Structures are given as C-alpha cells and as structure tokens.
C-alpha cells in the first residue's frame, strides 16, 4: 500500500473501516437490556405452548390420554402425533437426509423426546396441563453405546428397519446409518504395515452441548385473512427455515416470513429445525392465534443439537526420524435417535476429512460409521464447523501419541511435518485444497513467545522434584497447531437440502450518503452489524457509522444460507465486498459525469474519486450518492444499489498455534491453568477487537469441553447432566487470562483475504487443554486419557499410574 | 421450570408466620432467600400451595456478639456475614466458610436459616454449625426450643425441626485458637466434592481440644469426634493427622455422583481434611 498523507490518514480513520477496532454497535442495546429476542415478541391474543416429554429413553407408547389436560380452564389444544398425521407433519425431514418425529409416533427414542404439545392461554396453565397428560409407556431395552447398537437385535428405528439403503449409501445393520469414506484404504494399510513406527490410539470425544445463553424458541402467527404466516425464531439460517416451512406446510414461500430477531448465542445449536418450531406453526394455523414456544434450560440441554460423540481410532505411521508417512482413522459416530446433523448433503461426517491437519501426510484413509442410539439427535454444533473440531482433536492427539512412540519432542515432531509455505495451494490426501498457510512462522513465533525450551526445562525439574517427594504438583505443557476448513462452501460441493451454500448482500445507498446493507446471514453475537459495515466502509468510502447492517428478516434480506461453520465472513463478507465494488463502479460513472472526465481518468482515494493528476478535482462518495438520486445522468439509471450473491471458489483455511501451561494437583485432580497463549491466523483482520473477543469466547468454551462439560447418560438413557449444577459452564473464576497473538496470511481467493475466526479457538483450544493434561503425566507412562478432564478423571489417571503411593 | 400456582404470604411478625403454618399445615412452607426452595418449586419437585415469605420479619435479622457468644438471626445472608467486621474478628471461620459458598449473587440472597434449616447435605453451614457446636433456636405453636446442631440432622432433608417450626437464630461460642474451612468444588457456585471445618485449641505446643466436621460426604453433615480426638495431645504431626483422617474416613459415607466415584471422594476427603488441619494448626 502507498504511504498515506496526513489528510488521507484522517479521512481513512473517519471511515472506521477494515483493521479498526471499532466498538460493537450492538452492545449499547445488549448491555442496556434493550435487545429484542424471541421471548420479547409479544402479540395480542398470543397463546403459549409447552411439551409433554418422554421420561424414558426407549419405550412404546400404548396410549395418550389428554382429557384431563383439555379440561383445564385456559387450555386450547393438546396436539399429539395422531393430530399431526393427517397433515403429514408427525414426522419431518432432517437436514441430514433422515427424518425425525415431530411428536412421538408410537414410540419414544430418547429421554426428553417431544410427546405432546399443550397450547394454553398462558405459560403457567400450559405447564400445569402438561402434568395432566397421561401417557402409558411400555419400556423397551435401552442402548446408549454405539458399539452395542451395531451388535444388538433391538431395532431402534422401526420406521426404516427394512431399508438397506440410507441417504448416504448402504446400511450394514438396522441401527447403522451410513458409512462414509475418504482417501485410499489399501494404500494406507500398505504404508502402515510397512512403516518403521506406528502409533495407535482410540479416543472418545464425549458428547457435549453448546448451551447458548438463550434457549431455543419460536413465535408463529398465521394471518388467516391474508394467508400470511410469520415466524419469529432462534434461527441461524432463517431462509432455509422458510424454505423448509414452505415445503412442509404447502404454504407458498412468498406467504411465509421468517424473522430471526436478536439471538443470544447459537454455536450451531440453532441451525436445525426443532419440533417446537413445527408445533408452534401448526398450532397457530389450527387456532388462528399467535403461538409462542420457548424451551427451558433443561429442555435445551436434553433435546436440542448436541455436539461430538465420536469414537475415533487412529493409526499413524512414520519413519524413525519422525516423518509421517500415513494416517488411518476410523470413527464410530453416535448420532442418537435420528440423524439430525446439519452437514452439507455430500458430507454426512462433515469435514472430518480435514483430519490430516496441518501436516504433509502423503497417504491417508478415513471411514466414518454413523449409528443410532437412544440419545437425543443433533450432531453438528458447538463452534465445530462440520466436525472440524473432532478432526483437529484427533490429529493433535495422534501427534502427541506418535511423539511418545518416537520418544521425540512433540513441538519438533509437528515442525518437521508441517506443510511448507511453498506447498500452498496444497492438495491433501483426503481431498481438500488448502488455500494458504505459513505454519512454520506461526509455530516459531508461538514457541518463542512462551519460552518453550524454558518451560520444558521447568517441567523436567518438576518431575524430579515430584519423584523426590518435594511437590505433589505436576506441570503439563499443551500444544496444538490447527488448520480449519471454513466458509462452506462452493455450491458445486456444498448444499443443505439442495440449497447451494452461497451467500448474499444487498446494498442501498441513501441520497444523503448513508446506507443500509442486508445479508443472508444472521449474527448471534459475532458482531456482524459492526464488522460488515467496516468492510463496506473500506469498499465504498462511507463511514461505518453511517451504514446500517440488517439481517434475519426473509422478507427484506436476500437469500442466504445463514451463519454457522464460520462462514459469514468468508461467504457473506465476500458478497458484501463485491456488492460494494458494484456500487463503486457505478459511482465512478456518476463521478466521471459530474467531473466531466472519462471514467478511466478517475482513481479511487479512500472516500472519493479523484481526477488522476489533479487531486483538487474530486467527488466524494457522499456527493456522488446525492447526485445518483437528483441528477439525470445520460445512460445511467437513477439510484445507487447493488446486490451480490457469492459462490466461493474454495473454502478458507484459518490456522493457529496454541500453548497451554497447566499445573495439576495429583492428589485432588484439580488443574490450574497458569498460562494460555493463542496465535490465530485468520487472514485479513477486519476488527481486531472482535477477533479477540471471539477468541476469548471460543477458548472458554474449549476449556469447558476439555475440562468437564458433557452430556452424560446412564445405562437407562437418563441424562445425568441436565442442569447447570452438573453441566459445567465456567465462570470468570475458572478462566485464565488469555494471551492473544496473530500472523496474517490472507486467503488468496477471497475478495478481502479474510478467513473466518469464530470457531478457531474452540477447534484449536480443546486439544490444547487436553494435551496439557495428558502431557503432565507423560513422564509417568501416560499415553492418552479421555476427556473431559474433570477432577475425578485426572485423579483416576494419577491413581492408575500409581502416583498416590 | 414453571412452578405450580401458589399463594404468597408476607407476614410482618413471627406470630403471623406461626398462625399461617398452623392454618395450612403441610401445604405451607417458609421462604427465606429462596435459592434452594424456588428452584425446587420451578422443577416441581416441591409443591408449596402457601409460601410464607420471611423477608419482612425484622426480628430474624441481625448479628449480636456478647463476649464470646455469637447469635445470628435466621434471615442474615451469607453476604451479611462476609461483611460483618466484628463477627469476622471473633469468629473468622464464618467469613472463610461463607466466601466458599456459591457465588456473590447467591450469597446476597441465601440466608443462614435457609442453609442450616433445610437439611441439604450439600450445604456448608450445617457442618460448620456442628464443628462449632452451635445451638439452633426454633419457634413453633408450642413456643420456643433449642436443638444442638449435632442433634439436628437425621437424613437428607429430614431434620429434628417439626413442619410448623421456624428457625429463628443460631448461636455458638466463638472458638479460640486455630480454624479452617477447606473445600474442593468443581467450579464457583458448586457444592462441595468434599469440605472440612476444623477448629483447634492448643496448650503447651500440643492440641488441647479440637472439632472436625465434614460436608457432602454423607446424607448428613458428619461431625467426627474420633477424628478430633486423634489430634488431642499431639503437635499435629503427620502421624496424628493420618490418624485423624482415618478416623474421619470411618465416619463418612459418600455416594457416587457426577463429582466422581466413592474412592475418589474418600481420597479427596482425606486430602482436604489434612489441609484443613494443617492450616488450623498453623493458625492456632
Ligand atoms: C447456584 C447455587 C449454588 C449454591 N452453592 C452453595 C454452596 O456451595 N454451599 C452452600 O452451603 N449453599 C449453596 N447454595 C445454597 C444457598 O447458599 C442458600 O444458602 C440456600 O439456598 C438456603 O438459603 P435460602 O435463604 O435461599 O433458603 P430458601 O431457599 O428460602 O429455603 C430453603 C429451605 O429451608 C426452609 N427454610 C428457610 N428458612 C427457614 C427458617 N428460618 N426456618 C425453617 N425453615 C426455613 C425453607 O422452607 C426451604 O425448605 C447454592 C445455591 C445456588 C442457587
């Protein structure tokens, strides 16, 4: 970039464009209680819905008696599957090509499953009536273990028991969903069989839940006079919801308006379509009144999209010097009762095939078997961007295990296997083209920042002191280097229910030089209203403060696939930049007319077009905007608007290097995080402060998952962690002071070089915390222990290693 | 998380409370800070058709210190305790314990009475009261009576208090010497994995008397006389502490839950008690 003069610096600063830590414009309303969430939607005559849920994980429903509930004053309706069946709405398609019961049809398959929907005049009456619905259950054998499910005679999904072919190919067993493969099986086995060194490990990435601050909910309002249905809801993909609602209900899409108001955190939990949404819509159609459904915390934890639940077995082959030659990965994926993942159609295991990580691994093979069990459905959520979290956890643990096998330093092992800067774009053995990266630079910077050598020395001294009985505390150094794959995605590869995964932006410039831009995405805390205005400010030269960003109303926003998988900036951000460039192109024509020069005689200068070589002759964007509306310009339409739909040519591949230093009390299992350093490379940085906020949030969620947060079931399929007493949400007290850092490797194919960062800290953080715990015990013969590393499990590790004397 | 309907009463004196309890019997319950009762009502695990709020009863507030005798009104909050400098001077273990209960938001509301009266094995105050040999002051239709904290807890949520009795205050003699409340929990706001309350008096460089109680390691708080006895006459050397821990382990009966299996809890109980004794001894 040219050096800017003083005037240019001032004008540029005035825009608050890209690279500026602009304060979040959303925060004024959030911090003052002026947000507008679904539960704030209150309509005249609104009714309230509440669910009767199954106490059993697997049971046949012999009868449902709603008469006592119906007799309660104020109860309007009690819907069961029998009521929905004539409308063919007792089941609904999932985003993964499976189908799911809206209300229990003959049997229940997980604890907390929706059985009946009570509609009443107020929320309290609805809850009272729920207690009065009498359901006669006959308990059936419960399966909560996917390996057992694949052996068992018990048929979980009777509706598809005889189907040998599922949405993703052949089914091997009545509780099997799909097998998905990538890479070369025979070649990989060959490499492993002939390798100098092979490390093998099985790791369970436990089931957990994103637990957004706001639970899920919807308000449906059917206007029978105009034939219009309006639905407010916690939707991370409002347009997809509109399309699904139209397909399910038969109401034409133009008569459905879906609105995502403010959303209090999503993390993938709000991508799917839930029975509550469907029931509120049906109830509104039936009653002609608006119907609200808001779930409580326990319902959210027990029944909405979980995360993970992957059993991963890896074999990694290397030379004696540590050069990795092959990787084999098999996953048994527990999907619960229905396959309700929100993966792109062709990827039933998401992008698990990014599991070769940041390493140049010439040969690899991955197979994933999806399995039904008596647990809640879901699967893709929690900042996990399509199983990238699982993949990165897998490879970052396998690297550590290999380092043990080789008796090598794990940082060095990573270094010698990194894909080199000059290898990009890099074709991975499992089918991805990594767009860009500079791993060695990032790694060296990170290790230097934490004085890695010094840490290892201190750790070795601690081990000696421990052995001498001078301390009961061990020290773990957690390393993680991750490569993400975000920004789904090229329409040719990626669709959801047939909808290509493009995204969009529509801009209108107002005559006085301010603007509104609408996008197909929807913020749930990411700060879109702040950052997208910054992209535009830099592209069109109007101050970010003069640009309104609006999302989430399908009647006004252009079609888009929504916000999840860190796709907003890579896809909608690109659409925004390109729509901005269309505005600028037209503005150039207008400026040329006004300045009476040829278009090509003008050059763009921050917020204006300047006549080349005559800097005193210019038109600012503000002046041009006015002219666009008040001057008749030959050959140019009035107005200043643009739309862009962006189909990305490739995903983007953010990466980062994390280091965690942890002290572990061997006697109590209590861990203390002494230090956490996070270097992120998300390409061009739009708003450094928002990036830092995303990193802090994601790391905290990663800490939670690694150190205690789980959705645990007992053998009867009862959820053991259904309240925040047992479901671990860290507080400020448990969270360390994170040190954040960065390098910048712009994406070569993205219009502004940005890559997406919302999920990186979670993806890279979980293995980093986990590696720290495992590393603390390495000197005593530990290879691998499963997460979550809560006190008793850490204690158990120490106990098994004989460290309690 | 929607409670069943209930009537709300807010009497202004104890007579009003007792009258309501008498009138509604089992259907009535007093409400203090509400941080145990209201969640139970929202989960519909407790159905309380008549809720009697104690917030307007001034006589239940206040901390009085008479020489070494401390009396704390049932409606005194954990936050009040933390900020009471005189109490902290005479009985610092009250503050040390309160700071380890829940989080600041809960402590603004949670009361001594609710914590002590309820019989929740997870609560920290009951063990502390047993350690301090506190007296619980109850009032009911037949007048007032006193029950020793060490006699009060019968099983989880089952206590010596009759349904129509209200706890008005707790009192105890402030202990001299060293003290400690040590607690392991999974996070801020969590109940104890294991906790220990310890007081130690010394004479001539040896323990002259001690008191030890454990929290959340049985369905009631566990005052372990044998553990304390094991310290008496010793200088709290490693063997003495080990003996105390072993005696304590004979008295507790933890169950497995999400905090971990029994073996883990027993091990942690031993470590926590060791640390508590060590700290109390250092302060004695
Ligand atoms: C998130 C959370 C974390 C917590 N963590 C801890 C912890 O770590 N340690 C801990 O000790 N506590 C903890 N608590 C409990 C809290 O600190 C309160 O002490 C507890 O809720 C009881 O006090 P309360 O005033 O809220 O009682 P309430 O909820 O109002 O009442 C509890 C019960 O006691 C009865 N009761 C109340 N007052 C009297 C009285 N004067 N006479 C007779 N009966 C009475 C009520 O009828 C009711 O049955 C926690 C609570 C929450 C919500």
Tab-separated table of N, CA and C in Angstrom, chain B residues 136-208:
chain	number	residue	atom	x	y	z
B	136	UNK	N	-29.400	-24.374	67.705
B	136	UNK	CA	-30.412	-23.853	66.786
B	136	UNK	C	-31.641	-23.475	67.604
B	137	UNK	N	-32.127	-22.266	67.378
B	137	UNK	CA	-33.285	-21.759	68.126
B	137	UNK	C	-34.523	-21.867	67.255
B	138	UNK	N	-35.498	-22.626	67.743
B	138	UNK	CA	-36.714	-22.861	66.956
B	138	UNK	C	-37.911	-22.259	67.674
B	139	UNK	N	-38.880	-21.832	66.901
B	139	UNK	CA	-40.140	-21.392	67.499
B	139	UNK	C	-41.270	-22.086	66.747
B	140	UNK	N	-42.281	-22.482	67.516
B	140	UNK	CA	-43.433	-23.160	66.918
B	140	UNK	C	-44.685	-22.821	67.688
B	141	UNK	N	-45.780	-23.469	67.385
B	141	UNK	CA	-47.047	-23.182	68.057
B	141	UNK	C	-46.941	-23.369	69.574
B	142	UNK	N	-46.042	-24.267	70.000
B	142	UNK	CA	-45.925	-24.523	71.438
B	142	UNK	C	-44.815	-23.712	72.093
B	143	UNK	N	-44.329	-22.706	71.396
B	143	UNK	CA	-43.286	-21.872	71.981
B	143	UNK	C	-41.918	-22.169	71.407
B	144	UNK	N	-40.888	-21.795	72.135
B	144	UNK	CA	-39.537	-21.922	71.608
B	144	UNK	C	-38.838	-23.145	72.198
B	145	UNK	N	-37.859	-23.638	71.463
B	145	UNK	CA	-36.999	-24.682	71.998
B	145	UNK	C	-35.639	-24.608	71.315
B	146	UNK	N	-34.686	-25.305	71.890
B	146	UNK	CA	-33.335	-25.280	71.340
B	146	UNK	C	-32.898	-26.697	70.994
B	147	UNK	N	-32.219	-26.791	69.878
B	147	UNK	CA	-31.693	-28.099	69.470
B	147	UNK	C	-30.220	-27.910	69.113
B	148	UNK	N	-29.389	-28.828	69.568
B	148	UNK	CA	-27.974	-28.750	69.207
B	148	UNK	C	-27.807	-29.116	67.732
B	149	UNK	N	-26.963	-28.367	67.030
B	149	UNK	CA	-26.715	-28.659	65.608
B	149	UNK	C	-26.281	-30.115	65.439
B	150	UNK	N	-25.576	-30.623	66.441
B	150	UNK	CA	-25.078	-32.005	66.330
B	150	UNK	C	-26.201	-33.027	66.461
B	151	UNK	N	-27.383	-32.577	66.900
B	151	UNK	CA	-28.523	-33.498	67.013
B	151	UNK	C	-29.596	-33.233	65.955
B	152	UNK	N	-29.371	-32.251	65.118
B	152	UNK	CA	-30.458	-31.739	64.279
B	152	UNK	C	-30.686	-32.541	62.992
B	153	UNK	N	-29.615	-33.073	62.415
B	153	UNK	CA	-29.717	-33.655	61.071
B	153	UNK	C	-29.926	-35.158	61.141
B	154	UNK	N	-31.015	-35.629	60.533
B	154	UNK	CA	-31.358	-37.049	60.635
B	154	UNK	C	-31.101	-37.801	59.331
B	155	UNK	N	-31.438	-37.186	58.245
B	155	UNK	CA	-31.170	-37.751	56.915
B	155	UNK	C	-31.283	-36.580	55.941
B	156	UNK	N	-31.046	-36.846	54.660
B	156	UNK	CA	-31.126	-35.750	53.708
B	156	UNK	C	-32.513	-35.105	53.787
B	157	UNK	N	-32.544	-33.835	54.050
B	157	UNK	CA	-33.784	-33.049	54.155
B	157	UNK	C	-34.696	-33.499	55.300
B	158	UNK	N	-34.224	-34.361	56.153
B	158	UNK	CA	-35.005	-34.760	57.322
B	158	UNK	C	-34.252	-34.257	58.551
B	159	UNK	N	-34.947	-33.411	59.341
B	159	UNK	CA	-34.276	-32.803	60.494
B	159	UNK	C	-35.171	-32.907	61.722
B	160	UNK	N	-34.624	-32.466	62.840
B	160	UNK	CA	-35.377	-32.501	64.103
B	160	UNK	C	-36.458	-31.415	64.153
B	161	UNK	N	-36.484	-30.565	63.146
B	161	UNK	CA	-37.470	-29.485	63.128
B	161	UNK	C	-38.843	-30.022	62.699
B	162	UNK	N	-39.891	-29.625	63.448
B	162	UNK	CA	-41.245	-30.010	63.050
B	162	UNK	C	-41.690	-29.108	61.903
B	163	UNK	N	-42.644	-29.597	61.118
B	163	UNK	CA	-43.135	-28.841	59.950
B	163	UNK	C	-43.589	-27.426	60.311
B	164	UNK	N	-44.154	-27.288	61.506
B	164	UNK	CA	-44.694	-25.966	61.860
B	164	UNK	C	-43.725	-25.159	62.725
B	165	UNK	N	-42.473	-25.556	62.724
B	165	UNK	CA	-41.479	-24.775	63.462
B	165	UNK	C	-40.610	-23.951	62.504
B	166	UNK	N	-40.147	-22.835	63.017
B	166	UNK	CA	-39.279	-21.960	62.241
B	166	UNK	C	-37.981	-21.760	63.018
B	167	UNK	N	-36.897	-21.781	62.281
B	167	UNK	CA	-35.606	-21.471	62.902
B	167	UNK	C	-35.507	-19.949	63.018
B	168	UNK	N	-35.239	-19.465	64.216
B	168	UNK	CA	-35.147	-18.004	64.368
B	168	UNK	C	-33.700	-17.529	64.399
B	169	UNK	N	-32.834	-18.353	64.947
B	169	UNK	CA	-31.433	-17.935	65.046
B	169	UNK	C	-30.547	-19.141	65.325
B	170	UNK	N	-29.267	-18.930	65.146
B	170	UNK	CA	-28.281	-19.913	65.607
B	170	UNK	C	-27.336	-19.174	66.554
B	171	UNK	N	-26.802	-19.900	67.535
B	171	UNK	CA	-25.829	-19.249	68.418
B	171	UNK	C	-24.716	-20.231	68.755
B	172	UNK	N	-23.576	-19.681	69.065
B	172	UNK	CA	-22.430	-20.537	69.407
B	172	UNK	C	-21.399	-19.715	70.153
B	173	UNK	N	-20.530	-20.416	70.869
B	173	UNK	CA	-19.384	-19.756	71.495
B	173	UNK	C	-18.256	-19.683	70.484
B	174	UNK	N	-17.821	-18.464	70.218
B	174	UNK	CA	-16.744	-18.310	69.234
B	174	UNK	C	-15.529	-19.095	69.707
B	175	UNK	N	-14.989	-19.916	68.818
B	175	UNK	CA	-13.854	-20.733	69.236
B	175	UNK	C	-12.582	-19.900	69.303
B	176	UNK	N	-11.753	-20.216	70.263
B	176	UNK	CA	-10.429	-19.587	70.276
B	176	UNK	C	-9.511	-20.477	69.441
B	177	UNK	N	-8.284	-20.058	69.277
B	177	UNK	CA	-7.295	-20.907	68.610
B	177	UNK	C	-7.376	-20.871	67.100
B	178	UNK	N	-6.949	-21.971	66.484
B	178	UNK	CA	-6.862	-22.014	65.028
B	178	UNK	C	-8.131	-22.554	64.405
B	179	UNK	N	-8.348	-22.210	63.155
B	179	UNK	CA	-9.576	-22.630	62.468
B	179	UNK	C	-9.289	-22.782	60.984
B	180	UNK	N	-10.151	-23.499	60.320
B	180	UNK	CA	-10.029	-23.567	58.867
B	180	UNK	C	-11.291	-24.163	58.258
B	181	UNK	N	-11.721	-23.603	57.144
B	181	UNK	CA	-12.747	-24.251	56.332
B	181	UNK	C	-12.140	-24.489	54.964
B	182	UNK	N	-12.015	-25.729	54.592
B	182	UNK	CA	-11.342	-26.111	53.342
B	182	UNK	C	-12.345	-26.847	52.477
B	183	UNK	N	-12.418	-26.475	51.197
B	183	UNK	CA	-13.470	-27.053	50.339
B	183	UNK	C	-12.934	-27.297	48.940
B	184	UNK	N	-13.232	-28.458	48.415
B	184	UNK	CA	-12.960	-28.690	46.991
B	184	UNK	C	-14.276	-28.726	46.248
B	185	UNK	N	-14.332	-27.989	45.130
B	185	UNK	CA	-15.540	-27.968	44.310
B	185	UNK	C	-15.125	-27.909	42.859
B	186	UNK	N	-16.084	-28.189	41.967
B	186	UNK	CA	-15.740	-28.250	40.552
B	186	UNK	C	-15.604	-26.860	39.947
B	187	UNK	N	-16.351	-25.927	40.495
B	187	UNK	CA	-16.295	-24.557	39.985
B	187	UNK	C	-16.953	-23.641	40.995
B	188	UNK	N	-16.817	-22.352	40.782
B	188	UNK	CA	-17.530	-21.380	41.612
B	188	UNK	C	-19.026	-21.649	41.472
B	189	UNK	N	-19.712	-21.678	42.594
B	189	UNK	CA	-21.150	-21.927	42.544
B	189	UNK	C	-21.504	-23.380	42.717
B	190	UNK	N	-20.499	-24.223	42.937
B	190	UNK	CA	-20.779	-25.651	43.080
B	190	UNK	C	-20.751	-26.044	44.555
B	191	UNK	N	-21.519	-27.068	44.864
B	191	UNK	CA	-21.451	-27.651	46.204
B	191	UNK	C	-20.156	-28.457	46.323
B	192	UNK	N	-19.833	-28.848	47.544
B	192	UNK	CA	-18.532	-29.453	47.807
B	192	UNK	C	-18.408	-30.861	47.221
B	193	UNK	N	-17.248	-31.143	46.662
B	193	UNK	CA	-16.853	-32.532	46.441
B	193	UNK	C	-16.510	-33.115	47.808
B	194	UNK	N	-15.804	-32.303	48.579
B	194	UNK	CA	-15.503	-32.624	49.976
B	194	UNK	C	-15.143	-31.311	50.652
B	195	UNK	N	-15.578	-31.158	51.912
B	195	UNK	CA	-15.200	-29.957	52.663
B	195	UNK	C	-15.034	-30.332	54.120
B	196	UNK	N	-14.165	-29.565	54.777
B	196	UNK	CA	-13.880	-29.849	56.182
B	196	UNK	C	-13.834	-28.560	56.981
B	197	UNK	N	-14.499	-28.587	58.149
B	197	UNK	CA	-14.413	-27.483	59.103
B	197	UNK	C	-13.601	-27.973	60.294
B	198	UNK	N	-12.593	-27.198	60.644
B	198	UNK	CA	-11.707	-27.626	61.731
B	198	UNK	C	-11.433	-26.456	62.674
B	199	UNK	N	-11.538	-26.717	63.988
B	199	UNK	CA	-11.035	-25.759	64.981
B	199	UNK	C	-10.079	-26.498	65.904
B	200	UNK	N	-9.066	-25.775	66.312
B	200	UNK	CA	-8.029	-26.384	67.166
B	200	UNK	C	-7.636	-25.400	68.271
B	201	UNK	N	-7.658	-25.896	69.503
B	201	UNK	CA	-7.117	-25.115	70.614
B	201	UNK	C	-5.845	-25.812	71.101
B	202	UNK	N	-4.894	-24.991	71.528
B	202	UNK	CA	-3.626	-25.594	71.957
B	202	UNK	C	-3.277	-25.162	73.372
B	203	UNK	N	-2.460	-26.013	73.964
B	203	UNK	CA	-1.804	-25.546	75.188
B	203	UNK	C	-0.467	-26.265	75.276
B	204	UNK	N	0.552	-25.492	75.556
B	204	UNK	CA	1.900	-26.040	75.662
B	204	UNK	C	2.383	-26.726	74.400
B	205	UNK	N	2.033	-26.141	73.251
B	205	UNK	CA	2.526	-26.688	71.984
B	205	UNK	C	1.834	-27.960	71.554
B	206	UNK	N	0.771	-28.325	72.243
B	206	UNK	CA	0.009	-29.536	71.860
B	206	UNK	C	-1.459	-29.162	71.686
B	207	UNK	N	-2.168	-29.994	70.966
B	207	UNK	CA	-3.603	-29.772	70.805
B	207	UNK	C	-4.300	-30.103	72.123
B	208	UNK	N	-5.044	-29.127	72.645
B	208	UNK	CA	-5.787	-29.406	73.881
B	208	UNK	C	-7.212	-29.836	73.559
